[in-house]
Amino acid sequence: MADDNSQTKTSVSTMWGGRFAGGPDALMEAINASISFDKRLYAQDIAGSKAHAAMLVACDIIAAKDGEEIQRGLDQIRDEIEAGNFNFKAALEDIHMNVESRLAELIGEAAGRLHTARSRNDQVATDFKLWVRDTLDGIDGALQSFQGVMIDLAKHHAATVMPGFTHLQTAQPVTFGHHMLAYVEMIGRDRGRFADCRARLNECPLGSAALAGTSFPIDRQMTSQALGFARPTANSLDGVSDRDFALEFLSAASIAAMHLSRLAEEIVIWTSSQFDFIRLSDGFSTGSSIMPQKRNPDAAELVRAKIGRIVGAMNALLMVMKGLPLAYGKDMQEDKEPVFDAAQSLELCIAAMTGMMDQVEVNGDTMAAAAGTGYATATDLADWLVRELGLPFRNAHHVTGALVKLAENKGLGLEALSLTEMQGVESGITEAVFSVLGVENSVASRRSFGGTAPENVMAAAKLAAERFL
Ligand code: ARG
């Protein structure tokens, strides 16, 4: 191998090879090239180049005629890529040089003027921000649709009683609608985090050039505006080396994926034959190749799992960026794959959850029956003792505990104890106590703001529709 290096050499880059006699080793090309994944940035790269070229013309840095050629060539390249007629080459490293090299083939010398007052460093930072921004907008829309499905479910099931849990032990009855609206709130905050990320991200790095700015009289306001940014980045070193916009996206994505994983886990629990609270549609269930009775919630399990790669992506990029000296380092090329993968995973999770919940069948009778077990109305009884008999809450808690024990020993629910039996524990108890022992009465009484009473849930669902849809 040492004797014949020429076999593993490639040709000198026409883009940056001026000072090189020999081309890169094949392994150099293998580790260096990013085109296999950064070709996804083609639309943003072309949009950025078009804005840059228009600005160069407006600032008299290149001739109008060259500018027109560049615009025409870039449009054609976009069409070629979209038609699947573009030959991406690893020897040209990345999307930026693939586009520019093709531009040279198409329009000749004028192509070489496009890279005036620009570097791939500000170019890639701009492209990547534009890509993350587009992705954020798509995710926001998807989360909104998901909220729409959950709000609809809440309206239909504002009065459908189910057991509420703490420690996954039956705690107090709630309504299924109330439970759905809890997720609507979580997703609302997720959308808020993505919106914050978008607002902070929305500064344009283009014109930072390699790291120090440029001596050409460019107009950064113009390119920033053309690309829909709020303003140009204030510091050229920061402009080319900031990747916290991507990290912020990944952290918001991790939190959103965590929320989805909690609902996914509830779906897994609720679809088990032991719970049987809900049934997924055929479209979102899978069978077993050996056990014919099975309806498995694979989609929910995968949503529960995919957070792993999303948080993994965040950790990967944090490790890449940790300790990097200013400004650009090639390390930063490792920013894209984790972000692409996390975005795709999150989009899939949101879509699958939306589909699953849109078609879910709710077994109200099973849930209501389950809500009536496990002494779920014990708190209602304690509250009644406080309200009607003036007992301090701690005493009422104690009395209720004794009544639960009595019922448990007899294998009965609280509502099945006789008045005499109850009076044996607390003489002041009257017939009226039975009004709070049913699960329906229990949920109906939870009228405090944010509580689970059906009328609250209906009002909250309407309000959520106004806030989020
Ligand atoms: N492909 C590179 C990246 O993704 C583009 C920037 C390269 N800049 C450089 N100075 N080599 O980061």
Short mmCIF file of C-alpha atoms and ligand atoms in Angstrom, two decimals:
data_model
loop_
_atom_site.label_atom_id
_atom_site.label_comp_id
_atom_site.label_asym_id
_atom_site.label_seq_id
_atom_site.Cartn_x
_atom_site.Cartn_y
_atom_site.Cartn_z
CA MET A 1 0.00 0.00 0.00
CA ALA A 2 2.78 2.38 0.97
CA ASP A 3 4.37 1.86 -2.44
CA ASP A 4 1.40 2.87 -4.45
CA ASN A 5 -0.38 5.75 -2.81
CA SER A 6 -1.54 7.05 -6.16
CA GLN A 7 -4.24 4.37 -6.28
CA THR A 8 -5.99 5.76 -3.26
CA LYS A 9 -5.64 9.42 -4.27
CA THR A 10 -8.41 11.38 -5.89
CA SER A 11 -8.08 14.49 -8.04
CA VAL A 12 -7.35 17.95 -6.61
CA SER A 13 -10.43 19.98 -5.69
CA THR A 14 -11.14 22.74 -8.18
CA MET A 15 -12.88 24.61 -5.35
CA TRP A 16 -10.00 24.87 -2.89
CA GLY A 17 -7.10 22.95 -4.45
CA GLY A 18 -5.04 25.92 -5.65
CA ARG A 19 -2.17 25.26 -3.25
CA PHE A 20 -2.32 21.46 -3.49
CA ALA A 21 -0.26 19.27 -5.82
CA GLY A 22 -1.99 15.96 -5.04
CA GLY A 23 -5.63 15.09 -4.45
CA PRO A 24 -7.00 13.80 -1.17
CA ASP A 25 -6.62 10.20 -0.06
CA ALA A 26 -9.75 8.16 -0.66
CA LEU A 27 -10.14 7.85 3.12
CA MET A 28 -9.88 11.61 3.44
CA GLU A 29 -12.78 11.90 1.06
CA ALA A 30 -14.72 9.26 2.96
CA ILE A 31 -14.42 11.00 6.30
CA ASN A 32 -14.77 14.51 4.87
CA ALA A 33 -17.75 14.23 2.56
CA SER A 34 -21.15 15.21 3.91
CA ILE A 35 -23.12 15.20 0.68
CA SER A 36 -24.83 11.90 1.51
CA PHE A 37 -26.80 13.68 4.22
CA ASP A 38 -26.48 17.42 3.64
CA LYS A 39 -28.10 17.18 0.22
CA ARG A 40 -31.28 17.58 2.24
CA LEU A 41 -30.29 21.23 2.56
CA TYR A 42 -30.48 21.82 -1.19
CA ALA A 43 -33.57 24.06 -1.14
CA GLN A 44 -32.21 26.21 1.69
CA ASP A 45 -28.77 26.34 0.06
CA ILE A 46 -30.20 27.56 -3.22
CA ALA A 47 -32.48 30.08 -1.50
CA GLY A 48 -29.48 31.41 0.44
CA SER A 49 -27.37 31.69 -2.69
CA LYS A 50 -30.12 33.48 -4.58
CA ALA A 51 -30.50 36.02 -1.77
CA HIS A 52 -26.73 36.48 -1.61
CA ALA A 53 -26.39 36.95 -5.39
CA ALA A 54 -29.23 39.49 -5.48
CA MET A 55 -27.55 41.42 -2.69
CA LEU A 56 -24.16 41.35 -4.47
CA VAL A 57 -25.82 42.92 -7.52
CA ALA A 58 -27.72 45.51 -5.45
CA CYS A 59 -24.48 46.52 -3.73
CA ASP A 60 -22.59 46.76 -7.07
CA ILE A 61 -20.24 43.99 -6.05
CA ILE A 62 -21.03 41.85 -9.11
CA ALA A 63 -22.56 42.84 -12.45
CA ALA A 64 -26.32 42.61 -12.97
CA LYS A 65 -25.78 40.32 -15.94
CA ASP A 66 -23.76 37.86 -13.87
CA GLY A 67 -26.43 38.05 -11.21
CA GLU A 68 -29.11 37.10 -13.73
CA GLU A 69 -27.07 34.13 -14.95
CA ILE A 70 -26.56 32.97 -11.39
CA GLN A 71 -30.30 33.21 -10.61
CA ARG A 72 -31.19 31.31 -13.76
CA GLY A 73 -28.58 28.61 -13.11
CA LEU A 74 -29.64 28.16 -9.49
CA ASP A 75 -33.29 27.80 -10.51
CA GLN A 76 -32.30 25.16 -13.01
CA ILE A 77 -30.26 23.28 -10.42
CA ARG A 78 -33.23 23.26 -8.04
CA ASP A 79 -35.41 21.86 -10.82
CA GLU A 80 -32.80 19.21 -11.63
CA ILE A 81 -32.55 18.12 -8.00
CA GLU A 82 -36.33 18.01 -7.60
CA ALA A 83 -36.70 16.00 -10.79
CA GLY A 84 -34.10 13.54 -9.54
CA ASN A 85 -31.72 14.48 -12.35
CA PHE A 86 -28.85 15.80 -10.30
CA ASN A 87 -25.63 13.86 -9.97
CA PHE A 88 -24.40 14.39 -6.38
CA LYS A 89 -20.65 13.75 -6.10
CA ALA A 90 -18.77 12.83 -2.93
CA ALA A 91 -15.61 14.30 -4.45
CA LEU A 92 -17.37 17.67 -4.19
CA GLU A 93 -17.78 17.10 -0.44
CA ASP A 94 -21.01 18.85 0.38
CA ILE A 95 -24.18 20.42 -0.93
CA HIS A 96 -22.57 23.86 -1.24
CA MET A 97 -19.80 22.74 -3.59
CA ASN A 98 -22.04 20.35 -5.51
CA VAL A 99 -24.40 23.22 -6.31
CA GLU A 100 -21.61 25.66 -7.12
CA SER A 101 -19.79 23.19 -9.33
CA ARG A 102 -22.94 22.45 -11.30
CA LEU A 103 -23.54 26.19 -11.59
CA ALA A 104 -20.12 26.52 -13.22
CA GLU A 105 -21.03 23.80 -15.70
CA LEU A 106 -24.25 25.61 -16.53
CA ILE A 107 -23.22 29.27 -16.70
CA GLY A 108 -19.43 29.25 -16.80
CA GLU A 109 -17.35 32.03 -15.31
CA ALA A 110 -20.16 34.00 -13.66
CA ALA A 111 -20.61 31.07 -11.25
CA GLY A 112 -17.25 31.85 -9.72
CA ARG A 113 -18.54 35.28 -8.63
CA LEU A 114 -21.27 33.86 -6.38
CA HIS A 115 -18.86 33.02 -3.57
CA THR A 116 -17.69 36.65 -3.26
CA ALA A 117 -17.98 37.95 0.32
CA ARG A 118 -19.15 34.57 1.55
CA SER A 119 -17.69 31.39 3.00
CA ARG A 120 -19.08 27.92 3.38
CA ASN A 121 -19.01 28.67 7.09
CA ASP A 122 -21.69 31.35 7.01
CA GLN A 123 -23.38 29.51 4.17
CA VAL A 124 -23.84 26.26 6.10
CA ALA A 125 -24.93 28.06 9.27
CA THR A 126 -27.58 29.91 7.23
CA ASP A 127 -28.77 26.80 5.38
CA PHE A 128 -29.03 24.79 8.56
CA LYS A 129 -30.94 27.51 10.39
CA LEU A 130 -33.35 27.76 7.49
CA TRP A 131 -33.83 23.99 7.55
CA VAL A 132 -34.45 23.88 11.31
CA ARG A 133 -36.85 26.83 10.96
CA ASP A 134 -38.86 25.05 8.25
CA THR A 135 -38.89 21.91 10.39
CA LEU A 136 -40.09 23.83 13.44
CA ASP A 137 -42.99 25.21 11.42
CA GLY A 138 -43.95 21.72 10.24
CA ILE A 139 -43.76 20.31 13.76
CA ASP A 140 -45.87 23.13 15.14
CA GLY A 141 -48.61 22.35 12.62
CA ALA A 142 -48.43 18.64 13.41
CA LEU A 143 -48.65 19.27 17.16
CA GLN A 144 -51.60 21.54 16.59
CA SER A 145 -53.44 18.81 14.67
CA PHE A 146 -52.68 16.40 17.49
CA GLN A 147 -54.13 18.87 19.99
CA GLY A 148 -57.23 19.11 17.78
CA VAL A 149 -57.76 15.35 18.02
CA MET A 150 -57.25 15.36 21.79
CA ILE A 151 -59.62 18.32 22.27
CA ASP A 152 -62.29 16.49 20.25
CA LEU A 153 -61.85 13.43 22.44
CA ALA A 154 -62.16 15.63 25.52
CA LYS A 155 -65.44 17.08 24.27
CA HIS A 156 -66.88 13.65 23.55
CA HIS A 157 -65.72 12.28 26.87
CA ALA A 158 -66.15 15.27 29.16
CA ALA A 159 -68.34 13.10 31.40
CA THR A 160 -66.79 9.66 30.81
CA VAL A 161 -65.59 8.57 34.23
CA MET A 162 -62.30 6.73 34.65
CA PRO A 163 -60.04 6.07 37.62
CA GLY A 164 -57.40 8.71 38.12
CA PHE A 165 -54.08 7.34 39.32
CA THR A 166 -51.17 8.28 41.51
CA HIS A 167 -48.36 5.72 41.80
CA LEU A 168 -50.44 3.87 39.16
CA GLN A 169 -52.79 3.03 42.05
CA THR A 170 -56.43 4.07 41.81
CA ALA A 171 -56.61 7.48 43.46
CA GLN A 172 -59.77 9.47 42.65
CA PRO A 173 -62.23 9.31 39.77
CA VAL A 174 -61.55 11.72 36.92
CA THR A 175 -63.00 12.00 33.44
CA PHE A 176 -61.35 10.70 30.31
CA GLY A 177 -61.79 14.14 28.76
CA HIS A 178 -59.88 15.71 31.64
CA HIS A 179 -57.07 13.22 31.12
CA MET A 180 -56.90 14.07 27.41
CA LEU A 181 -56.75 17.79 28.17
CA ALA A 182 -53.73 17.24 30.41
CA TYR A 183 -51.83 16.26 27.25
CA VAL A 184 -53.23 19.24 25.38
CA GLU A 185 -51.57 21.46 28.00
CA MET A 186 -48.24 19.62 27.73
CA ILE A 187 -48.27 19.89 23.96
CA GLY A 188 -49.18 23.56 24.26
CA ARG A 189 -46.02 24.16 26.28
CA ASP A 190 -44.01 22.10 23.79
CA ARG A 191 -45.25 24.36 21.02
CA GLY A 192 -44.25 27.32 23.16
CA ARG A 193 -40.73 25.92 23.51
CA PHE A 194 -40.46 25.39 19.74
CA ALA A 195 -41.75 28.94 19.19
CA ASP A 196 -39.13 30.34 21.58
CA CYS A 197 -36.47 28.35 19.74
CA ARG A 198 -37.70 29.75 16.42
CA ALA A 199 -37.61 33.33 17.66
CA ARG A 200 -34.07 33.01 19.06
CA LEU A 201 -32.86 31.15 15.98
CA ASN A 202 -34.18 33.74 13.57
CA GLU A 203 -31.02 35.80 13.05
CA CYS A 204 -29.17 35.51 9.76
CA PRO A 205 -25.50 34.42 9.80
CA LEU A 206 -24.98 35.12 6.07
CA GLY A 207 -22.31 37.77 5.58
CA SER A 208 -20.30 36.66 8.62
CA ALA A 209 -18.08 35.16 5.90
CA ALA A 210 -15.38 32.77 7.14
CA LEU A 211 -15.30 34.24 10.65
CA ALA A 212 -14.32 37.91 10.61
CA GLY A 213 -16.83 39.54 8.29
CA THR A 214 -15.82 40.86 4.88
CA SER A 215 -14.17 43.88 3.28
CA PHE A 216 -16.85 44.00 0.56
CA PRO A 217 -19.62 46.58 1.08
CA ILE A 218 -22.37 44.01 1.58
CA ASP A 219 -25.88 44.64 2.88
CA ARG A 220 -26.64 42.07 5.55
CA GLN A 221 -30.04 43.59 6.29
CA MET A 222 -31.03 42.84 2.72
CA THR A 223 -30.11 39.13 2.76
CA SER A 224 -31.53 38.69 6.24
CA GLN A 225 -34.84 40.16 5.13
CA ALA A 226 -34.94 38.22 1.88
CA LEU A 227 -34.59 34.96 3.81
CA GLY A 228 -37.27 35.85 6.35
CA PHE A 229 -34.92 36.42 9.28
CA ALA A 230 -35.67 39.09 11.88
CA ARG A 231 -32.15 40.56 11.70
CA PRO A 232 -28.54 39.64 10.88
CA THR A 233 -26.45 38.02 13.64
CA ALA A 234 -24.57 40.69 15.56
CA ASN A 235 -21.17 38.99 15.77
CA SER A 236 -19.46 37.25 12.86
CA LEU A 237 -17.55 34.76 15.03
CA ASP A 238 -20.76 33.77 16.76
CA GLY A 239 -22.63 33.76 13.46
CA VAL A 240 -20.52 30.97 11.99
CA SER A 241 -20.01 28.93 15.15
CA ASP A 242 -23.34 29.02 16.99
CA ARG A 243 -25.14 25.72 16.99
CA ASP A 244 -27.23 26.31 20.07
CA PHE A 245 -30.25 26.84 17.82
CA ALA A 246 -29.94 23.17 16.88
CA LEU A 247 -29.41 22.15 20.50
CA GLU A 248 -32.41 24.15 21.58
CA PHE A 249 -34.47 22.41 18.92
CA LEU A 250 -33.22 19.04 20.14
CA SER A 251 -33.99 19.83 23.77
CA ALA A 252 -37.51 20.98 22.93
CA ALA A 253 -37.87 17.87 20.76
CA SER A 254 -36.68 15.69 23.65
CA ILE A 255 -39.26 17.16 26.01
CA ALA A 256 -42.04 16.78 23.44
CA ALA A 257 -40.97 13.18 22.79
CA MET A 258 -41.00 12.58 26.54
CA HIS A 259 -44.61 13.81 26.70
CA LEU A 260 -45.59 11.57 23.81
CA SER A 261 -43.85 8.62 25.47
CA ARG A 262 -46.01 9.07 28.58
CA LEU A 263 -49.21 8.88 26.56
CA ALA A 264 -47.70 5.97 24.62
CA GLU A 265 -47.14 4.13 27.88
CA GLU A 266 -50.73 4.83 28.97
CA ILE A 267 -51.95 3.44 25.67
CA VAL A 268 -49.92 0.29 26.27
CA ILE A 269 -51.42 -0.07 29.77
CA TRP A 270 -54.98 0.83 28.76
CA THR A 271 -55.07 -1.58 25.81
CA SER A 272 -53.94 -4.54 27.96
CA SER A 273 -56.71 -7.08 28.60
CA GLN A 274 -56.34 -6.42 32.33
CA PHE A 275 -57.33 -2.76 31.84
CA ASP A 276 -59.28 -2.80 28.58
CA PHE A 277 -59.99 0.94 28.85
CA ILE A 278 -59.44 1.63 25.15
CA ARG A 279 -59.15 -0.26 21.91
CA LEU A 280 -56.88 0.81 19.07
CA SER A 281 -58.24 0.59 15.54
CA ASP A 282 -57.12 -2.29 13.33
CA GLY A 283 -55.00 0.22 11.45
CA PHE A 284 -52.94 0.91 14.55
CA SER A 285 -52.77 -2.62 15.98
CA THR A 286 -50.53 -5.51 15.02
CA GLY A 287 -51.04 -9.22 15.35
CA SER A 288 -48.72 -11.90 16.63
CA SER A 289 -47.40 -14.59 14.31
CA ILE A 290 -47.86 -17.25 17.00
CA MET A 291 -50.64 -16.05 19.32
CA PRO A 292 -53.80 -15.47 17.27
CA GLN A 293 -55.66 -13.60 20.02
CA LYS A 294 -53.15 -10.75 20.20
CA ARG A 295 -53.70 -7.10 19.27
CA ASN A 296 -50.42 -5.45 20.02
CA PRO A 297 -49.92 -1.69 20.44
CA ASP A 298 -46.61 -1.64 18.52
CA ALA A 299 -46.99 1.95 17.36
CA ALA A 300 -47.39 3.13 20.95
CA GLU A 301 -44.41 1.06 22.05
CA LEU A 302 -42.29 2.60 19.30
CA VAL A 303 -43.34 6.11 20.30
CA ARG A 304 -42.40 5.15 23.85
CA ALA A 305 -38.98 4.07 22.55
CA LYS A 306 -38.13 6.72 19.99
CA ILE A 307 -37.36 9.30 22.63
CA GLY A 308 -34.14 7.31 23.05
CA ARG A 309 -32.76 8.41 19.73
CA ILE A 310 -34.04 11.96 20.10
CA VAL A 311 -32.34 12.47 23.46
CA GLY A 312 -29.36 10.59 21.98
CA ALA A 313 -29.20 13.17 19.21
CA MET A 314 -29.19 15.99 21.74
CA ASN A 315 -26.40 14.35 23.72
CA ALA A 316 -24.41 13.68 20.56
CA LEU A 317 -24.50 17.30 19.45
CA LEU A 318 -23.77 18.60 22.94
CA MET A 319 -20.66 16.39 22.99
CA VAL A 320 -19.62 17.62 19.53
CA MET A 321 -19.91 21.25 20.58
CA LYS A 322 -18.40 20.94 24.04
CA GLY A 323 -15.00 22.56 24.28
CA LEU A 324 -14.83 23.67 20.63
CA PRO A 325 -12.73 26.81 20.33
CA LEU A 326 -14.16 29.67 18.23
CA ALA A 327 -14.97 29.92 15.43
CA TYR A 328 -15.90 27.23 12.88
CA GLY A 329 -14.44 23.73 13.20
CA LYS A 330 -15.15 20.81 10.91
CA ASP A 331 -16.53 19.05 13.98
CA MET A 332 -19.65 21.08 13.32
CA GLN A 333 -20.40 19.08 10.21
CA GLU A 334 -21.47 16.41 12.71
CA ASP A 335 -24.41 18.63 13.67
CA LYS A 336 -26.70 17.55 10.86
CA GLU A 337 -27.35 13.82 11.06
CA PRO A 338 -28.55 13.88 14.69
CA VAL A 339 -30.88 16.78 13.94
CA PHE A 340 -32.24 15.19 10.76
CA ASP A 341 -32.83 11.91 12.55
CA ALA A 342 -34.42 13.48 15.62
CA ALA A 343 -36.73 15.64 13.48
CA GLN A 344 -37.84 12.70 11.39
CA SER A 345 -38.42 10.55 14.48
CA LEU A 346 -40.43 13.25 16.23
CA GLU A 347 -42.54 13.92 13.13
CA LEU A 348 -43.31 10.23 12.87
CA CYS A 349 -44.18 9.97 16.58
CA ILE A 350 -46.58 12.93 16.39
CA ALA A 351 -48.24 11.58 13.26
CA ALA A 352 -48.61 8.07 14.71
CA MET A 353 -50.05 9.43 17.97
CA THR A 354 -52.48 11.63 16.08
CA GLY A 355 -53.64 8.67 14.02
CA MET A 356 -53.94 6.36 17.03
CA MET A 357 -55.92 8.81 19.13
CA ASP A 358 -58.08 9.91 16.22
CA GLN A 359 -59.33 6.35 15.78
CA VAL A 360 -59.31 5.19 19.40
CA GLU A 361 -62.36 3.43 20.82
CA VAL A 362 -63.10 4.32 24.44
CA ASN A 363 -64.64 1.64 26.68
CA GLY A 364 -66.60 3.93 28.99
CA ASP A 365 -68.30 1.11 30.89
CA THR A 366 -65.04 -0.65 31.76
CA MET A 367 -63.50 2.62 32.89
CA ALA A 368 -66.51 3.59 35.00
CA ALA A 369 -66.54 0.17 36.65
CA ALA A 370 -62.82 0.44 37.36
CA ALA A 371 -63.33 3.93 38.77
CA GLY A 372 -65.78 2.48 41.28
CA THR A 373 -63.26 0.00 42.64
CA GLY A 374 -60.27 0.65 44.85
CA TYR A 375 -62.19 2.99 47.19
CA ALA A 376 -61.67 5.83 44.75
CA THR A 377 -64.28 7.96 46.51
CA ALA A 378 -62.64 7.76 49.94
CA THR A 379 -61.48 11.37 49.62
CA ASP A 380 -65.04 12.41 48.80
CA LEU A 381 -66.20 10.74 52.00
CA ALA A 382 -63.51 12.49 54.05
CA ASP A 383 -64.41 15.83 52.43
CA TRP A 384 -68.09 15.22 53.25
CA LEU A 385 -67.24 14.60 56.93
CA VAL A 386 -65.37 17.92 56.97
CA ARG A 387 -68.09 19.83 55.15
CA GLU A 388 -71.19 18.39 56.80
CA LEU A 389 -70.03 17.37 60.27
CA GLY A 390 -67.34 20.02 60.79
CA LEU A 391 -64.60 17.42 61.47
CA PRO A 392 -61.01 18.59 61.06
CA PHE A 393 -59.63 17.02 57.82
CA ARG A 394 -57.10 14.87 59.70
CA ASN A 395 -59.87 13.31 61.83
CA ALA A 396 -62.04 12.85 58.78
CA HIS A 397 -59.12 11.08 57.07
CA HIS A 398 -58.85 8.75 60.06
CA VAL A 399 -62.59 7.99 60.18
CA THR A 400 -62.61 7.32 56.44
CA GLY A 401 -59.64 4.99 56.82
CA ALA A 402 -61.61 2.99 59.38
CA LEU A 403 -64.62 2.83 57.05
CA VAL A 404 -62.43 1.66 54.14
CA LYS A 405 -61.00 -1.06 56.39
CA LEU A 406 -64.49 -2.13 57.42
CA ALA A 407 -65.65 -2.30 53.80
CA GLU A 408 -62.51 -4.14 52.77
CA ASN A 409 -63.02 -6.76 55.48
CA LYS A 410 -66.54 -7.32 54.23
CA GLY A 411 -65.37 -7.39 50.60
CA LEU A 412 -67.64 -4.45 49.76
CA GLY A 413 -67.37 -1.03 48.14
CA LEU A 414 -67.85 2.01 50.43
CA GLU A 415 -71.28 2.71 48.98
CA ALA A 416 -72.41 -0.83 49.93
CA LEU A 417 -71.92 -0.30 53.68
CA SER A 418 -75.17 0.27 55.56
CA LEU A 419 -75.87 3.52 57.37
CA THR A 420 -75.82 1.67 60.69
CA GLU A 421 -72.41 0.21 59.92
CA MET A 422 -71.10 3.68 59.10
CA GLN A 423 -72.63 5.19 62.22
CA GLY A 424 -70.82 2.53 64.21
CA VAL A 425 -67.58 4.26 63.16
CA GLU A 426 -68.83 7.88 63.24
CA SER A 427 -72.22 8.49 64.83
CA GLY A 428 -72.86 11.80 63.05
CA ILE A 429 -73.03 10.25 59.56
CA THR A 430 -76.44 10.58 57.86
CA GLU A 431 -78.15 9.10 54.79
CA ALA A 432 -76.91 12.11 52.78
CA VAL A 433 -73.41 10.64 52.74
CA PHE A 434 -74.41 8.26 49.93
CA SER A 435 -74.75 11.20 47.54
CA VAL A 436 -70.95 11.63 47.43
CA LEU A 437 -70.00 7.97 47.23
CA GLY A 438 -70.85 7.36 43.58
CA VAL A 439 -68.08 8.09 41.10
CA GLU A 440 -70.38 10.35 39.07
CA ASN A 441 -71.08 12.48 42.12
CA SER A 442 -67.40 12.51 42.91
CA VAL A 443 -66.31 13.93 39.55
CA ALA A 444 -69.29 16.28 39.39
CA SER A 445 -68.20 17.84 42.67
CA ARG A 446 -64.66 18.65 41.46
CA ARG A 447 -65.61 22.09 40.24
CA SER A 448 -62.53 24.01 41.37
CA PHE A 449 -60.71 25.79 38.54
CA GLY A 450 -58.79 23.20 36.54
CA GLY A 451 -60.75 20.35 38.17
CA THR A 452 -62.33 17.33 36.56
CA ALA A 453 -66.08 18.08 36.81
CA PRO A 454 -67.68 17.38 33.39
CA GLU A 455 -68.93 20.97 33.06
CA ASN A 456 -65.38 22.22 33.75
CA VAL A 457 -63.95 19.80 31.21
CA MET A 458 -66.38 20.89 28.53
CA ALA A 459 -65.57 24.55 29.20
CA ALA A 460 -61.83 23.79 29.30
CA ALA A 461 -62.03 21.93 25.99
CA LYS A 462 -63.73 24.91 24.34
CA LEU A 463 -61.18 27.27 25.81
CA ALA A 464 -58.33 25.00 24.67
CA ALA A 465 -59.74 25.07 21.14
CA GLU A 466 -59.62 28.89 21.26
CA ARG A 467 -56.13 28.95 22.73
CA PHE A 468 -54.49 26.36 20.51
CA LEU A 469 -56.43 25.69 17.30
N1 ARG B 1 -19.92 20.68 4.94
C1 ARG B 1 -19.49 21.66 5.88
C2 ARG B 1 -20.32 21.58 7.17
O1 ARG B 1 -21.34 20.99 7.13
C3 ARG B 1 -19.62 23.03 5.29
C4 ARG B 1 -18.70 24.02 5.86
C5 ARG B 1 -17.28 23.70 5.50
N2 ARG B 1 -16.41 24.76 5.85
C6 ARG B 1 -15.10 24.59 5.81
N3 ARG B 1 -14.38 25.62 6.15
N4 ARG B 1 -14.54 23.49 5.44
O2 ARG B 1 -19.94 22.08 8.19
#
